[in-house]
Amino acid sequence: MPDRSPATTVPVAPHGSWPSPFTVEMLTAGSTPLRDAGCDGTDVYWIEGRPAEKGRSTLVRLRGSERQELTPAPFDVRSRAHEYGGGAWAAADGIVVVSNGADNRLYVITPEDQTPVAITPEGDWRFAEMQIDLAHRRIIAVREDHSVPDAEPVNTLVQLSLDGPNEDGGLVIVSGTDFVASPALSATGNRLAWLSWNHPNMPWDGTDLWCAGLSPEGDLTDVRLVAGGPDESIVRPRWDAEGALIFVSDRTGWWNLYADHGGPVRALHPMQAEFAEPQWVFGMSTWDVAPNGDLICVWTHDGLWHIGRLDRSAGTLTPYDVPFIDIAGVWVQPAANAVIFRGVSATAPGGVVRMDLDTGAWELLRATSELEIDPAFVSIARPVSWPAADGTTAHGFYYPPVNPNVAAPEGELPPLIVDSHGGPTGATASSFNLETQFWTSRGFAILDVNYGGSTGYGREYRERLKDQWGIVDVDDCVSGAEFLARQGLADPSRLIIRGGSAGGYTTLAALTFRSAFRVGVSYYGIGDLEALARDTHKFESRYLEGLVGPYPAARDVYQARSPIHHVDRLDSAMLLFQGLDDKVVPPNQAATMAEAVRAKGLPVAHLEFAGEGHGFRAAETIQRTLEAELSFYAQVFGFTPADEMEPVAVDNLPAG
């Protein structure tokens, strides 16, 4: 709670009912999702989400002080490769290549003609991570081929003509593995590096890094395995000006930077920190090469991100003094002697940032939000750790309720929302988030859990979840909530758990197999692990083998850990949200779970949204889910929200 002197008098109201300046409209109309920033010469590019346009994404270019939308509606800049996409645009000398999520075709925008022109035909191909080679008028890209019915799509690297029409979908130059990613062309276009891996590995389990010569005709020569294996995860290869191949590897248990000069691979700056993130999407970048050969890189330690300059000759890493604690998408802009990235601080939404490489001076090129944020209402994360059930230590961030205009009744502890992030291979950050402030300013406390299996704490912590999904993550969420309750920071009778996707599974599992939480909210969560193992997309089709066990050999384990088979153990209120176009988690899982809870006589609400996939994008959906969630808590806990909103219909709500 905020500090108040004895002379201060403010209205008293129960937790949850506090009037807040953070409205649902601010999360959409007042906010512009920004991602995948990069540069080309003096130009800076990024993708903007448009929640008011049903979540459409568009590519924006900043040239001087002029901001121009390059892909007006109905164009939707997305790649659907691996379903999660990423790597949907590339630029070189003013030529831009983009993937249109509406038809999965590639388009070129030239300086002479700003209208996107298709260079691939309609078909069953999806493209990502385009590398433009102007010298040979070609593009190297990841291609995912869905042309064979009832079969897994085929992932390859292809060579495409920059001028089209590419009627065959491109010349295949790398094939033979289940997955390929991260193609990296040398400056002359005559050398290529890439990553590959095979089922059942995910890219954070084990990958192979390859390099080869590449002819203008697309022939590979002198193919060489540089590093990797089933137990070494390699991320983000790229050539420097001298021909060295730089990459990130977790061969020591931490994602650190390495260099290959054709001989033994050399560690550049070993430390117990992570210089990479799990490759859920294409096009991720946590480092780049400065004009003098230094590396501009970001790393995370104890949940906080840093940016610095690595002098390879001296082996020294010098951090920049910036306020950002969540940093992503690092691209050096030599023309400006600067680096472009997306940065968020603990107290402001941030956005696309350009920072001078010499002075560290930075400017915000495009803000995620133009809203004026009163810092008096901002809850700042407090890193917390607590003993885990398996004898290790679990981590997370605690956000206390903060609102200077209201006080809670004497002795009333706040309800606690335990946030369980998706993935589950992923992590939560402690940076400013409007949705977090939506809750804390209304009187809720939040525990954002980096449960075992999360990234940012080394491979050993990440592998705590091996064969233990539905156990370790659930235990960490439960023990974290109980730890805060013992500290007097949360009301033990009003513990909530919520999460999306894999976090939705943790939510459903916690409600089914544990008794700590009174309420749970699942956003497109997984209720049936067996159904997910049988019916999901290629990228994650074997993911559960490392989290649960091989299927169908371990079918009994899948059933034992699936909440849908154990609804007799439920004793909590439940709210479920589901997109009807979800290709990752079939919508029938949420419907089946809701019906089971309803039949048990427990309070339940189930909202479905047409046109939404795995992750909500439309403004009206985002607003409705938050309002419904607040209404659900109010009805279950018996308080009256300060907000005027449409209540959600709750089945089996006890009278009174």
Tab-separated table of C-alpha atoms in Angstrom, residues 346-631:
chain	number	residue	atom	x	y	z
A	346	ALA	CA	9.457	-0.185	-14.587
A	347	THR	CA	7.272	2.928	-14.615
A	348	ALA	CA	6.434	3.737	-18.259
A	349	PRO	CA	5.265	1.785	-21.318
A	350	GLY	CA	8.327	2.635	-23.433
A	351	GLY	CA	8.420	1.755	-27.119
A	352	VAL	CA	10.883	1.810	-30.015
A	353	VAL	CA	14.167	3.322	-28.838
A	354	ARG	CA	17.269	4.574	-30.644
A	355	MET	CA	20.433	4.823	-28.541
A	356	ASP	CA	23.782	6.369	-29.469
A	357	LEU	CA	26.508	3.724	-29.308
A	358	ASP	CA	29.158	6.083	-27.959
A	359	THR	CA	27.285	8.224	-25.453
A	360	GLY	CA	24.396	5.974	-24.488
A	361	ALA	CA	22.002	8.879	-25.046
A	362	TRP	CA	18.628	7.559	-26.146
A	363	GLU	CA	15.405	8.810	-27.685
A	364	LEU	CA	11.944	7.293	-27.906
A	365	LEU	CA	11.084	7.080	-31.598
A	366	ARG	CA	7.616	5.634	-31.137
A	367	ALA	CA	5.838	5.244	-27.819
A	368	THR	CA	3.649	2.256	-27.093
A	369	SER	CA	1.265	4.666	-25.428
A	370	GLU	CA	0.732	8.415	-25.598
A	371	LEU	CA	-1.095	8.297	-22.284
A	372	GLU	CA	0.083	10.414	-19.411
A	373	ILE	CA	0.846	7.990	-16.608
A	374	ASP	CA	0.672	9.347	-13.070
A	375	PRO	CA	3.535	7.596	-11.240
A	376	ALA	CA	1.601	7.804	-7.978
A	377	PHE	CA	-0.674	5.044	-9.289
A	378	VAL	CA	2.088	2.770	-10.598
A	379	SER	CA	2.877	-0.429	-8.740
A	380	ILE	CA	6.547	-1.339	-9.175
A	381	ALA	CA	7.593	-4.974	-9.150
A	382	ARG	CA	9.455	-6.360	-6.179
A	383	PRO	CA	11.587	-9.431	-7.018
A	384	VAL	CA	10.697	-12.295	-4.681
A	385	SER	CA	12.022	-15.811	-4.228
A	386	TRP	CA	10.656	-18.599	-2.082
A	387	PRO	CA	11.343	-22.249	-1.236
A	388	ALA	CA	9.928	-24.553	-3.901
A	389	ALA	CA	8.323	-27.907	-3.171
A	390	ASP	CA	11.167	-29.791	-4.868
A	391	GLY	CA	13.786	-28.233	-2.581
A	392	THR	CA	14.990	-25.587	-5.028
A	393	THR	CA	14.095	-21.899	-5.150
A	394	ALA	CA	11.310	-20.399	-7.238
A	395	HIS	CA	11.201	-16.817	-8.498
A	396	GLY	CA	8.701	-14.145	-9.403
A	397	PHE	CA	7.653	-10.519	-9.048
A	398	TYR	CA	5.235	-9.137	-6.469
A	399	TYR	CA	3.164	-6.052	-7.268
A	400	PRO	CA	1.389	-4.482	-4.277
A	401	PRO	CA	-1.942	-2.683	-4.699
A	402	VAL	CA	-1.315	1.030	-5.209
A	403	ASN	CA	-3.860	3.854	-5.314
A	404	PRO	CA	-3.215	7.136	-3.470
A	405	ASN	CA	-6.885	8.151	-3.661
A	406	VAL	CA	-8.339	5.346	-1.576
A	407	ALA	CA	-7.589	3.169	1.450
A	408	ALA	CA	-8.631	-0.367	2.273
A	409	PRO	CA	-10.670	-1.089	5.380
A	410	GLU	CA	-8.576	-1.559	8.513
A	411	GLY	CA	-7.056	-5.024	8.593
A	412	GLU	CA	-8.268	-6.098	5.131
A	413	LEU	CA	-5.647	-7.895	3.073
A	414	PRO	CA	-5.793	-7.683	-0.736
A	415	PRO	CA	-6.931	-10.501	-2.998
A	416	LEU	CA	-3.924	-11.930	-4.830
A	417	ILE	CA	-3.815	-12.677	-8.557
A	418	VAL	CA	-1.142	-15.247	-9.392
A	419	ASP	CA	-0.149	-14.805	-13.027
A	420	SER	CA	1.155	-17.895	-14.782
A	421	HIS	CA	2.944	-17.022	-18.032
A	422	GLY	CA	2.576	-18.924	-21.274
A	423	GLY	CA	5.052	-21.167	-22.967
A	424	PRO	CA	5.604	-22.818	-20.593
A	425	THR	CA	9.140	-22.237	-21.858
A	426	GLY	CA	9.199	-18.472	-21.488
A	427	ALA	CA	9.430	-15.848	-18.773
A	428	THR	CA	7.664	-12.876	-17.311
A	429	ALA	CA	9.317	-9.485	-16.982
A	430	SER	CA	9.112	-6.820	-14.281
A	431	SER	CA	8.574	-3.947	-16.693
A	432	PHE	CA	5.589	-1.605	-16.821
A	433	ASN	CA	2.432	-3.253	-18.050
A	434	LEU	CA	-0.918	-1.501	-18.336
A	435	GLU	CA	-2.829	-4.672	-17.594
A	436	THR	CA	-0.912	-5.179	-14.349
A	437	GLN	CA	-1.675	-1.601	-13.334
A	438	PHE	CA	-5.342	-2.133	-14.223
A	439	TRP	CA	-5.505	-4.666	-11.398
A	440	THR	CA	-3.174	-3.182	-8.788
A	441	SER	CA	-4.822	0.244	-8.987
A	442	ARG	CA	-8.172	-1.410	-8.201
A	443	GLY	CA	-6.818	-3.015	-5.047
A	444	PHE	CA	-5.505	-6.394	-6.196
A	445	ALA	CA	-2.014	-7.654	-5.464
A	446	ILE	CA	-0.226	-9.642	-8.179
A	447	LEU	CA	2.391	-12.360	-8.081
A	448	ASP	CA	3.889	-12.884	-11.537
A	449	VAL	CA	5.590	-16.273	-11.317
A	450	ASN	CA	8.686	-17.437	-13.153
A	451	TYR	CA	8.020	-21.046	-12.226
A	452	GLY	CA	10.470	-23.865	-12.842
A	453	GLY	CA	10.811	-24.234	-16.601
A	454	SER	CA	11.032	-20.482	-17.141
A	455	THR	CA	13.929	-18.968	-19.021
A	456	GLY	CA	16.351	-16.372	-17.702
A	457	TYR	CA	17.777	-18.495	-14.896
A	458	GLY	CA	19.922	-20.942	-16.840
A	459	ARG	CA	19.306	-24.344	-18.425
A	460	GLU	CA	19.131	-26.203	-15.100
A	461	TYR	CA	16.217	-24.057	-13.942
A	462	ARG	CA	14.592	-24.390	-17.356
A	463	GLU	CA	14.831	-28.175	-17.117
A	464	ARG	CA	13.111	-28.318	-13.725
A	465	LEU	CA	9.971	-28.765	-15.824
A	466	LYS	CA	11.306	-31.754	-17.768
A	467	ASP	CA	8.682	-34.515	-17.412
A	468	GLN	CA	7.094	-32.376	-14.670
A	469	TRP	CA	4.641	-30.063	-16.439
A	470	GLY	CA	1.534	-29.790	-14.342
A	471	ILE	CA	3.538	-30.485	-11.191
A	472	VAL	CA	6.494	-28.117	-10.799
A	473	ASP	CA	4.751	-25.118	-12.351
A	474	VAL	CA	1.636	-25.691	-10.270
A	475	ASP	CA	3.632	-26.223	-7.078
A	476	ASP	CA	5.601	-23.008	-7.666
A	477	CYS	CA	2.405	-21.013	-8.159
A	478	VAL	CA	0.804	-22.512	-5.059
A	479	SER	CA	3.873	-22.139	-2.843
A	480	GLY	CA	4.375	-18.568	-4.077
A	481	ALA	CA	0.816	-17.594	-3.192
A	482	GLU	CA	1.050	-19.252	0.208
A	483	PHE	CA	4.428	-17.610	0.830
A	484	LEU	CA	2.976	-14.129	0.251
A	485	ALA	CA	-0.055	-14.938	2.386
A	486	ARG	CA	2.259	-15.913	5.249
A	487	GLN	CA	4.068	-12.609	4.805
A	488	GLY	CA	0.781	-10.758	5.301
A	489	LEU	CA	0.815	-9.498	1.703
A	490	ALA	CA	-2.291	-11.336	0.482
A	491	ASP	CA	-5.623	-12.583	1.772
A	492	PRO	CA	-5.299	-16.392	1.956
A	493	SER	CA	-9.054	-16.766	1.421
A	494	ARG	CA	-9.002	-14.776	-1.842
A	495	LEU	CA	-6.260	-16.317	-3.934
A	496	ILE	CA	-6.732	-16.209	-7.716
A	497	ILE	CA	-4.748	-17.872	-10.475
A	498	ARG	CA	-4.917	-16.834	-14.108
A	499	GLY	CA	-2.976	-17.538	-17.271
A	500	GLY	CA	-3.081	-17.911	-21.028
A	501	SER	CA	-2.214	-20.885	-23.233
A	502	ALA	CA	0.282	-22.967	-21.240
A	503	GLY	CA	-0.367	-20.612	-18.333
A	504	GLY	CA	-4.027	-21.494	-18.777
A	505	TYR	CA	-3.116	-25.161	-18.350
A	506	THR	CA	-1.217	-24.366	-15.148
A	507	THR	CA	-4.302	-22.469	-14.002
A	508	LEU	CA	-6.666	-25.371	-14.731
A	509	ALA	CA	-4.258	-27.886	-13.183
A	510	ALA	CA	-3.889	-25.791	-10.024
A	511	LEU	CA	-7.664	-25.583	-9.653
A	512	THR	CA	-8.048	-29.318	-10.236
A	513	PHE	CA	-5.154	-30.844	-8.330
A	514	ARG	CA	-4.601	-28.290	-5.554
A	515	SER	CA	-6.920	-26.461	-3.170
A	516	ALA	CA	-5.102	-23.147	-2.665
A	517	PHE	CA	-7.051	-20.995	-5.133
A	518	ARG	CA	-10.654	-19.914	-4.833
A	519	VAL	CA	-10.900	-18.592	-8.415
A	520	GLY	CA	-9.180	-19.370	-11.697
A	521	VAL	CA	-9.243	-17.637	-15.083
A	522	SER	CA	-8.066	-19.444	-18.208
A	523	TYR	CA	-7.324	-17.641	-21.448
A	524	TYR	CA	-7.294	-20.267	-24.255
A	525	GLY	CA	-5.855	-22.751	-21.755
A	526	ILE	CA	-5.253	-26.466	-22.198
A	527	GLY	CA	-7.614	-28.800	-20.369
A	528	ASP	CA	-6.738	-32.038	-22.146
A	529	LEU	CA	-3.041	-32.802	-22.642
A	530	GLU	CA	-3.826	-35.913	-24.642
A	531	ALA	CA	-5.972	-33.951	-27.083
A	532	LEU	CA	-3.181	-31.406	-27.433
A	533	ALA	CA	-0.664	-34.162	-28.149
A	534	ARG	CA	-2.939	-35.565	-30.858
A	535	ASP	CA	-4.240	-32.330	-32.339
A	536	THR	CA	-1.840	-29.420	-32.590
A	537	HIS	CA	0.484	-27.887	-35.143
A	538	LYS	CA	3.855	-29.248	-36.224
A	539	PHE	CA	6.081	-26.896	-34.234
A	540	GLU	CA	4.659	-28.083	-30.903
A	541	SER	CA	3.524	-31.552	-31.946
A	542	ARG	CA	6.289	-33.232	-29.934
A	543	TYR	CA	6.816	-30.481	-27.367
A	544	LEU	CA	4.980	-32.423	-24.699
A	545	GLU	CA	7.398	-35.342	-24.918
A	546	GLY	CA	9.908	-33.306	-22.939
A	547	LEU	CA	7.302	-31.855	-20.579
A	548	VAL	CA	5.120	-34.905	-19.899
A	549	GLY	CA	6.494	-37.956	-21.704
A	550	PRO	CA	6.349	-39.735	-25.064
A	551	TYR	CA	2.872	-40.192	-26.461
A	552	PRO	CA	1.088	-42.613	-26.625
A	553	ALA	CA	3.491	-44.647	-24.460
A	554	ALA	CA	2.903	-42.292	-21.533
A	555	ARG	CA	-0.827	-41.969	-22.149
A	556	ASP	CA	-1.623	-42.716	-18.519
A	557	VAL	CA	0.516	-39.765	-17.443
A	558	TYR	CA	-1.226	-37.463	-19.916
A	559	GLN	CA	-4.598	-38.494	-18.569
A	560	ALA	CA	-3.464	-38.235	-14.955
A	561	ARG	CA	-2.349	-34.629	-15.460
A	562	SER	CA	-5.263	-33.482	-17.619
A	563	PRO	CA	-7.777	-31.427	-15.619
A	564	ILE	CA	-10.622	-32.492	-17.904
A	565	HIS	CA	-10.426	-36.059	-16.526
A	566	HIS	CA	-10.526	-35.024	-12.879
A	567	VAL	CA	-13.311	-32.471	-12.585
A	568	ASP	CA	-14.585	-34.327	-9.523
A	569	ARG	CA	-11.674	-32.737	-7.661
A	570	LEU	CA	-12.625	-29.172	-8.602
A	571	ASP	CA	-13.857	-26.879	-5.875
A	572	SER	CA	-13.209	-23.394	-7.319
A	573	ALA	CA	-14.960	-20.818	-9.452
A	574	MET	CA	-13.757	-20.721	-13.062
A	575	LEU	CA	-13.821	-18.259	-15.960
A	576	LEU	CA	-12.755	-19.390	-19.438
A	577	PHE	CA	-12.015	-17.306	-22.547
A	578	GLN	CA	-11.481	-18.913	-25.950
A	579	GLY	CA	-10.909	-17.811	-29.547
A	580	LEU	CA	-12.858	-19.868	-32.064
A	581	ASP	CA	-10.074	-19.671	-34.670
A	582	ASP	CA	-7.399	-21.031	-32.307
A	583	LYS	CA	-5.125	-23.473	-34.166
A	584	VAL	CA	-2.921	-24.199	-31.146
A	585	VAL	CA	-5.533	-25.125	-28.533
A	586	PRO	CA	-8.771	-26.460	-30.055
A	587	PRO	CA	-11.794	-24.465	-28.807
A	588	ASN	CA	-13.625	-27.625	-27.758
A	589	GLN	CA	-11.235	-27.993	-24.821
A	590	ALA	CA	-12.531	-24.840	-23.124
A	591	ALA	CA	-16.132	-25.771	-23.945
A	592	THR	CA	-15.714	-29.242	-22.492
A	593	MET	CA	-14.052	-27.903	-19.360
A	594	ALA	CA	-16.760	-25.294	-18.849
A	595	GLU	CA	-19.513	-27.846	-19.191
A	596	ALA	CA	-17.837	-30.130	-16.680
A	597	VAL	CA	-17.505	-27.321	-14.141
A	598	ARG	CA	-21.104	-26.276	-14.770
A	599	ALA	CA	-22.323	-29.828	-14.213
A	600	LYS	CA	-20.414	-29.918	-10.930
A	601	GLY	CA	-22.448	-26.938	-9.708
A	602	LEU	CA	-19.484	-24.571	-9.400
A	603	PRO	CA	-19.570	-20.905	-10.477
A	604	VAL	CA	-18.471	-20.751	-14.112
A	605	ALA	CA	-18.538	-18.440	-17.115
A	606	HIS	CA	-17.350	-19.298	-20.625
A	607	LEU	CA	-16.904	-16.653	-23.350
A	608	GLU	CA	-15.998	-17.466	-26.955
A	609	PHE	CA	-14.792	-14.969	-29.561
A	610	ALA	CA	-15.209	-15.417	-33.302
A	611	GLY	CA	-12.229	-14.332	-35.396
A	612	GLU	CA	-9.747	-14.690	-32.540
A	613	GLY	CA	-6.896	-17.174	-32.554
A	614	HIS	CA	-4.285	-18.131	-29.992
A	615	GLY	CA	-3.819	-14.731	-28.372
A	616	PHE	CA	-6.439	-12.016	-28.559
A	617	ARG	CA	-5.862	-9.074	-30.895
A	618	ALA	CA	-9.123	-7.184	-31.396
A	619	ALA	CA	-9.801	-4.204	-29.146
A	620	GLU	CA	-13.340	-5.254	-28.335
A	621	THR	CA	-12.145	-8.719	-27.283
A	622	ILE	CA	-9.411	-7.377	-25.021
A	623	GLN	CA	-11.781	-4.907	-23.400
A	624	ARG	CA	-14.544	-7.440	-22.919
A	625	THR	CA	-12.294	-10.055	-21.317
A	626	LEU	CA	-10.928	-7.615	-18.742
A	627	GLU	CA	-14.367	-6.291	-17.876
A	628	ALA	CA	-15.717	-9.821	-17.617
A	629	GLU	CA	-12.818	-10.848	-15.415
A	630	LEU	CA	-13.358	-7.934	-13.023
A	631	SER	CA	-17.094	-8.638	-12.969
